[in-house]
Coordinates of N, CA, C and O in Angstrom, one line a residue:
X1 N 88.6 -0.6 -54.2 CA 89.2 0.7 -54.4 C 89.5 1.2 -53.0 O 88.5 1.2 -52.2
X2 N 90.9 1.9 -52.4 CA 91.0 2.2 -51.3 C 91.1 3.7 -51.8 O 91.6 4.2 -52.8
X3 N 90.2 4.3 -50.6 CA 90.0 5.8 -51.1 C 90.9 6.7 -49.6 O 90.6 6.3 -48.5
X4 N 91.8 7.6 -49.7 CA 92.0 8.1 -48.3 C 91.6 8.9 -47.6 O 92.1 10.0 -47.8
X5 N 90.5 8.9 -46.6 CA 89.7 10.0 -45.7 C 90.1 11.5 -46.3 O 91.3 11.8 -46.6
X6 N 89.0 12.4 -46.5 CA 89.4 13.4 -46.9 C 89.7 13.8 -47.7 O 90.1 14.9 -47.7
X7 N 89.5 12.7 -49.3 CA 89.4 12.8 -50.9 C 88.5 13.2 -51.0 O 87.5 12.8 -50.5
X8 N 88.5 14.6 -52.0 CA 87.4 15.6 -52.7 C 87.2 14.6 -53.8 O 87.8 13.5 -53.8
X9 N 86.4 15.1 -54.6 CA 85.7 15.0 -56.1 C 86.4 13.2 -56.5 O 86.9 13.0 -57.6
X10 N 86.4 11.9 -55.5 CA 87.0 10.9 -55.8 C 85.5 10.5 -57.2 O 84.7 11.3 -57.6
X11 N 85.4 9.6 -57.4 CA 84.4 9.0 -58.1 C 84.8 7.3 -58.9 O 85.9 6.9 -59.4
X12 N 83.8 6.7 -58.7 CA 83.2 5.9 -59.4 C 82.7 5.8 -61.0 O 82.1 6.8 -61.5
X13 N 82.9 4.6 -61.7 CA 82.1 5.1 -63.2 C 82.2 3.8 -63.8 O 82.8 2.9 -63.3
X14 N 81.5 3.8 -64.9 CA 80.6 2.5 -65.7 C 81.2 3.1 -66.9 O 81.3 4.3 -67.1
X15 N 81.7 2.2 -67.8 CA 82.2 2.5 -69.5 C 81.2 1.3 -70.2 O 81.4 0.1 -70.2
X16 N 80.4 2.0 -70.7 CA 79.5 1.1 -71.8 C 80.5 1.1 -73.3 O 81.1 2.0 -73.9
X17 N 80.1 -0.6 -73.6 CA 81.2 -0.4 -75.3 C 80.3 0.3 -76.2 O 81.0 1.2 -76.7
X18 N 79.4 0.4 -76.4 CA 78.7 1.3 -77.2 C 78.4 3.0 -77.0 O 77.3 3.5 -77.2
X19 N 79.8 3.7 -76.7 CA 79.2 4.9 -76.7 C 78.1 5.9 -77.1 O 77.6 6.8 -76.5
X20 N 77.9 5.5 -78.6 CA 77.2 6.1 -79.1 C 76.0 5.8 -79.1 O 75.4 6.0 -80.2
X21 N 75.2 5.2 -78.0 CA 74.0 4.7 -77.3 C 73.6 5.7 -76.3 O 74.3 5.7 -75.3
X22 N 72.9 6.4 -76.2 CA 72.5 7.4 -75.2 C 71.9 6.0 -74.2 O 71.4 5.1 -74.7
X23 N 72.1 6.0 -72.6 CA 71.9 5.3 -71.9 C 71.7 5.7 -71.0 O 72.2 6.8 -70.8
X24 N 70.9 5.1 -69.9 CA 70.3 6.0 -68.6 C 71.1 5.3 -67.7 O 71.7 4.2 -68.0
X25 N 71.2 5.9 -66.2 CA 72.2 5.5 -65.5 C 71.3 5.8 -64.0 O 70.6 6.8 -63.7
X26 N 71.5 4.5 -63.1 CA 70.8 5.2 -61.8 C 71.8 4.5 -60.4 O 71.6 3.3 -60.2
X27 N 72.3 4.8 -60.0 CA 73.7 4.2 -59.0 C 73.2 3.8 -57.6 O 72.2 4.5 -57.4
X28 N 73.3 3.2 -56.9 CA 73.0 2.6 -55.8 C 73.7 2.4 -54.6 O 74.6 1.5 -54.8
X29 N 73.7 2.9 -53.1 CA 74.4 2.1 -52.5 C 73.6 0.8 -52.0 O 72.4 0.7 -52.1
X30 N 74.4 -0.2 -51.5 CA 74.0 -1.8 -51.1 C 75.2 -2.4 -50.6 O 76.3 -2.0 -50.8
X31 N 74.7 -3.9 -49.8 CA 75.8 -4.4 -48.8 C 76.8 -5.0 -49.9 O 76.7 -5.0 -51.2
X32 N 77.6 -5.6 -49.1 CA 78.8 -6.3 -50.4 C 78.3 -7.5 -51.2 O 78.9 -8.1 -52.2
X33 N 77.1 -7.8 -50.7 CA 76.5 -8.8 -52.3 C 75.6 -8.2 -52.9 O 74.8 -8.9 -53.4
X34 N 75.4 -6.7 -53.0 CA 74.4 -6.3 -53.8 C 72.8 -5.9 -53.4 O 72.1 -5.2 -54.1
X35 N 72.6 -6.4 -51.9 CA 71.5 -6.6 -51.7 C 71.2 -5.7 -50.5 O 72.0 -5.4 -49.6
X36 N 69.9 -5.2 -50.5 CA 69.5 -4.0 -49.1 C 69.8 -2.6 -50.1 O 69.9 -1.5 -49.7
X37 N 70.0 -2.8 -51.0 CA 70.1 -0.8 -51.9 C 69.3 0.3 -51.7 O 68.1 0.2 -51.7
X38 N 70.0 1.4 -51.6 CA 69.0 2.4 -51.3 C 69.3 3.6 -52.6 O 69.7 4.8 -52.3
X39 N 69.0 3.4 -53.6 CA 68.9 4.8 -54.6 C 69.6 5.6 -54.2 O 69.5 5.8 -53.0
X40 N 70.4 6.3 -55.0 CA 71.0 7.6 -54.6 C 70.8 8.7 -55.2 O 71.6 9.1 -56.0
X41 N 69.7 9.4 -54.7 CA 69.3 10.4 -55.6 C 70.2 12.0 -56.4 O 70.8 12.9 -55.9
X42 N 69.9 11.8 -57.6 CA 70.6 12.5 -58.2 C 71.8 11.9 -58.7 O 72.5 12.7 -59.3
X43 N 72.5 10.5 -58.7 CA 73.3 9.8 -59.1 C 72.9 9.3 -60.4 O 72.7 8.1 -60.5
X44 N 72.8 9.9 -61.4 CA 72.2 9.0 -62.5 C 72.6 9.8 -63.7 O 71.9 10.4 -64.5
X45 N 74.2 9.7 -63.7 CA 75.3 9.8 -65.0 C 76.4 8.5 -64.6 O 76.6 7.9 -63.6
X46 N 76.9 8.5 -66.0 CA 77.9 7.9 -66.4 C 78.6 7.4 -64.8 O 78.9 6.3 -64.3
X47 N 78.9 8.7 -64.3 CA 79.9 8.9 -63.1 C 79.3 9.4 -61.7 O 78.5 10.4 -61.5
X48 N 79.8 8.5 -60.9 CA 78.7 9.1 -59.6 C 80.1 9.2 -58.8 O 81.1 8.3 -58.8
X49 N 80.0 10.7 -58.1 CA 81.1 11.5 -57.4 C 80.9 11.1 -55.9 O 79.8 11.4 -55.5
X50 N 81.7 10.7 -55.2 CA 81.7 10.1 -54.0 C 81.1 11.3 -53.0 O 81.0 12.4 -53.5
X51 N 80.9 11.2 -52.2 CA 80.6 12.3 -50.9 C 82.3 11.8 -49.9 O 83.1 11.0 -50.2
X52 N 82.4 12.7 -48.8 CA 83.7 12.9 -47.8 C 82.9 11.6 -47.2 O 81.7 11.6 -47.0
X53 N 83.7 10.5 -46.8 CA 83.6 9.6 -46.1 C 84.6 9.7 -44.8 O 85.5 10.5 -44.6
X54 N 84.3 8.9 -44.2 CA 84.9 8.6 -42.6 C 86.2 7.6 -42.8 O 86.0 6.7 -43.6
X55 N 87.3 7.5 -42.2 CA 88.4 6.5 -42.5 C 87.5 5.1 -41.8 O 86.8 5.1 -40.8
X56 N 87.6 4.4 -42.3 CA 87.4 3.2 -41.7 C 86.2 2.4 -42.5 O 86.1 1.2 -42.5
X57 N 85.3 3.2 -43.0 CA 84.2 2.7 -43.5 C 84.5 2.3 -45.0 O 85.5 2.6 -45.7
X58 N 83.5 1.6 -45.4 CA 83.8 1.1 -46.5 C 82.2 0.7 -47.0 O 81.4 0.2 -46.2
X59 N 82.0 0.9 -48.2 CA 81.0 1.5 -48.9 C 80.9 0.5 -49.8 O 81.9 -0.1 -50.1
X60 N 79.6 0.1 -50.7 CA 79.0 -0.9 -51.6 C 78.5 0.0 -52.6 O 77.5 0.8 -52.3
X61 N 79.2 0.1 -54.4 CA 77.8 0.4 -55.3 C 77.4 -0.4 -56.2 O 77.9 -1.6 -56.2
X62 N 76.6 0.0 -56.9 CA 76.3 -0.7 -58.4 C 75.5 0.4 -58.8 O 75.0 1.2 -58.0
X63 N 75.2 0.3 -60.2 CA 74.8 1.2 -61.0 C 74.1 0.0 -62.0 O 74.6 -1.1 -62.4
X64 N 72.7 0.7 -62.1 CA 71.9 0.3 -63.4 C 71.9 0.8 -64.4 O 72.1 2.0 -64.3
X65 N 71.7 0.2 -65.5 CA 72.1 1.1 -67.4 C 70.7 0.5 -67.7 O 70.2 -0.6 -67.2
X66 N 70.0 1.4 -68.6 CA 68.7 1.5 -68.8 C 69.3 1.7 -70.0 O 70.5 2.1 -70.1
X67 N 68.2 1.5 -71.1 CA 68.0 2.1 -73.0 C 66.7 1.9 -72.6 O 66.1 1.1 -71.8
X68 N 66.4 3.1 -73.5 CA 64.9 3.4 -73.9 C 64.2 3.2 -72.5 O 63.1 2.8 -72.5
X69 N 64.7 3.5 -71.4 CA 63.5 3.6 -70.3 C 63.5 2.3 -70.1 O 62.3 2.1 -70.0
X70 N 64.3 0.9 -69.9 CA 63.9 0.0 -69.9 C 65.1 -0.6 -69.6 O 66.2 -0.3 -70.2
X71 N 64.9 -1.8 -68.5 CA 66.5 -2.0 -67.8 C 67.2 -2.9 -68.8 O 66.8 -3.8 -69.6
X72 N 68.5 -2.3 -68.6 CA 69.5 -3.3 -69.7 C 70.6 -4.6 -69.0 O 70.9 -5.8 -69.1
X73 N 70.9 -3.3 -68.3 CA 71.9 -3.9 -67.5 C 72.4 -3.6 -65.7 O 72.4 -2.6 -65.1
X74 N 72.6 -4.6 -65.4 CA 73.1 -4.0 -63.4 C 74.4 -4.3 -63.7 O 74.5 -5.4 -64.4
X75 N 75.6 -3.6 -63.2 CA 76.8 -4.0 -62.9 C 76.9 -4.5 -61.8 O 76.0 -4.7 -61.0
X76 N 78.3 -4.9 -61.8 CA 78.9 -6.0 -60.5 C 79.1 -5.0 -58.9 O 78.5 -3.9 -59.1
X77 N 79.4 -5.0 -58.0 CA 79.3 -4.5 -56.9 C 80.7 -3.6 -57.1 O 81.3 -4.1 -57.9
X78 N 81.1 -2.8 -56.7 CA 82.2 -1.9 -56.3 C 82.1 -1.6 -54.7 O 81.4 -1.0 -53.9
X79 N 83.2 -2.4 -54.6 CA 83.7 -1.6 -52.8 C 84.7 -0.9 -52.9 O 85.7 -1.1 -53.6
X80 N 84.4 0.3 -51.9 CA 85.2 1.2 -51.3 C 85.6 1.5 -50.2 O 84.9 2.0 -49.3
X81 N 86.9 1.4 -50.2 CA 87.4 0.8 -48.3 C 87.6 2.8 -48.5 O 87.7 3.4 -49.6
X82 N 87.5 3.3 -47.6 CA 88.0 4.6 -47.0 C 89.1 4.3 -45.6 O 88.9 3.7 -44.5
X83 N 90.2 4.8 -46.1 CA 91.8 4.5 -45.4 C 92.1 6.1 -44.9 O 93.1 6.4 -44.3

């Protein structure tokens, strides 16, 4: 995803096929294979809203899906080039 320096309210998001599943959500940044993550506190809906980034940088997430308090699933990495 190329995002351009200076995008407000951009965001990221996870669509589970089972809507009707209440599911927990906890988002992460990490390098481009996934690995080195650091929690992003307060990131833990469906949709995690970017912060103002710097042109040039480029950014790693994944998001975990939990049921019942108990991990379900990790998605794939999302990069974000900032242009």
């Amino acid at each position: 995803t190329d995002l351009p320096e200076g995008t407000s309210m951009a965001s990221i998001w996870v669509t589970m096929e089972d809507e009707e599943t209440e599911y927990g959500y906890q988002w992460y940044e990490c390098d481009e294979n996934g690995n080195n993550a650091t929690l992003i506190a307060g990131a833990n809906e469906s949709v995690y809203v970017l912060p103002d980034y710097v042109a040039g940088e480029v950014h790693h997430f994944y998001v975990v899906v939990s049921l019942d308090n108990a991990f379900f699933k990790k998605s794939d990495v999302c990069r974000v080039n900032v242009i």
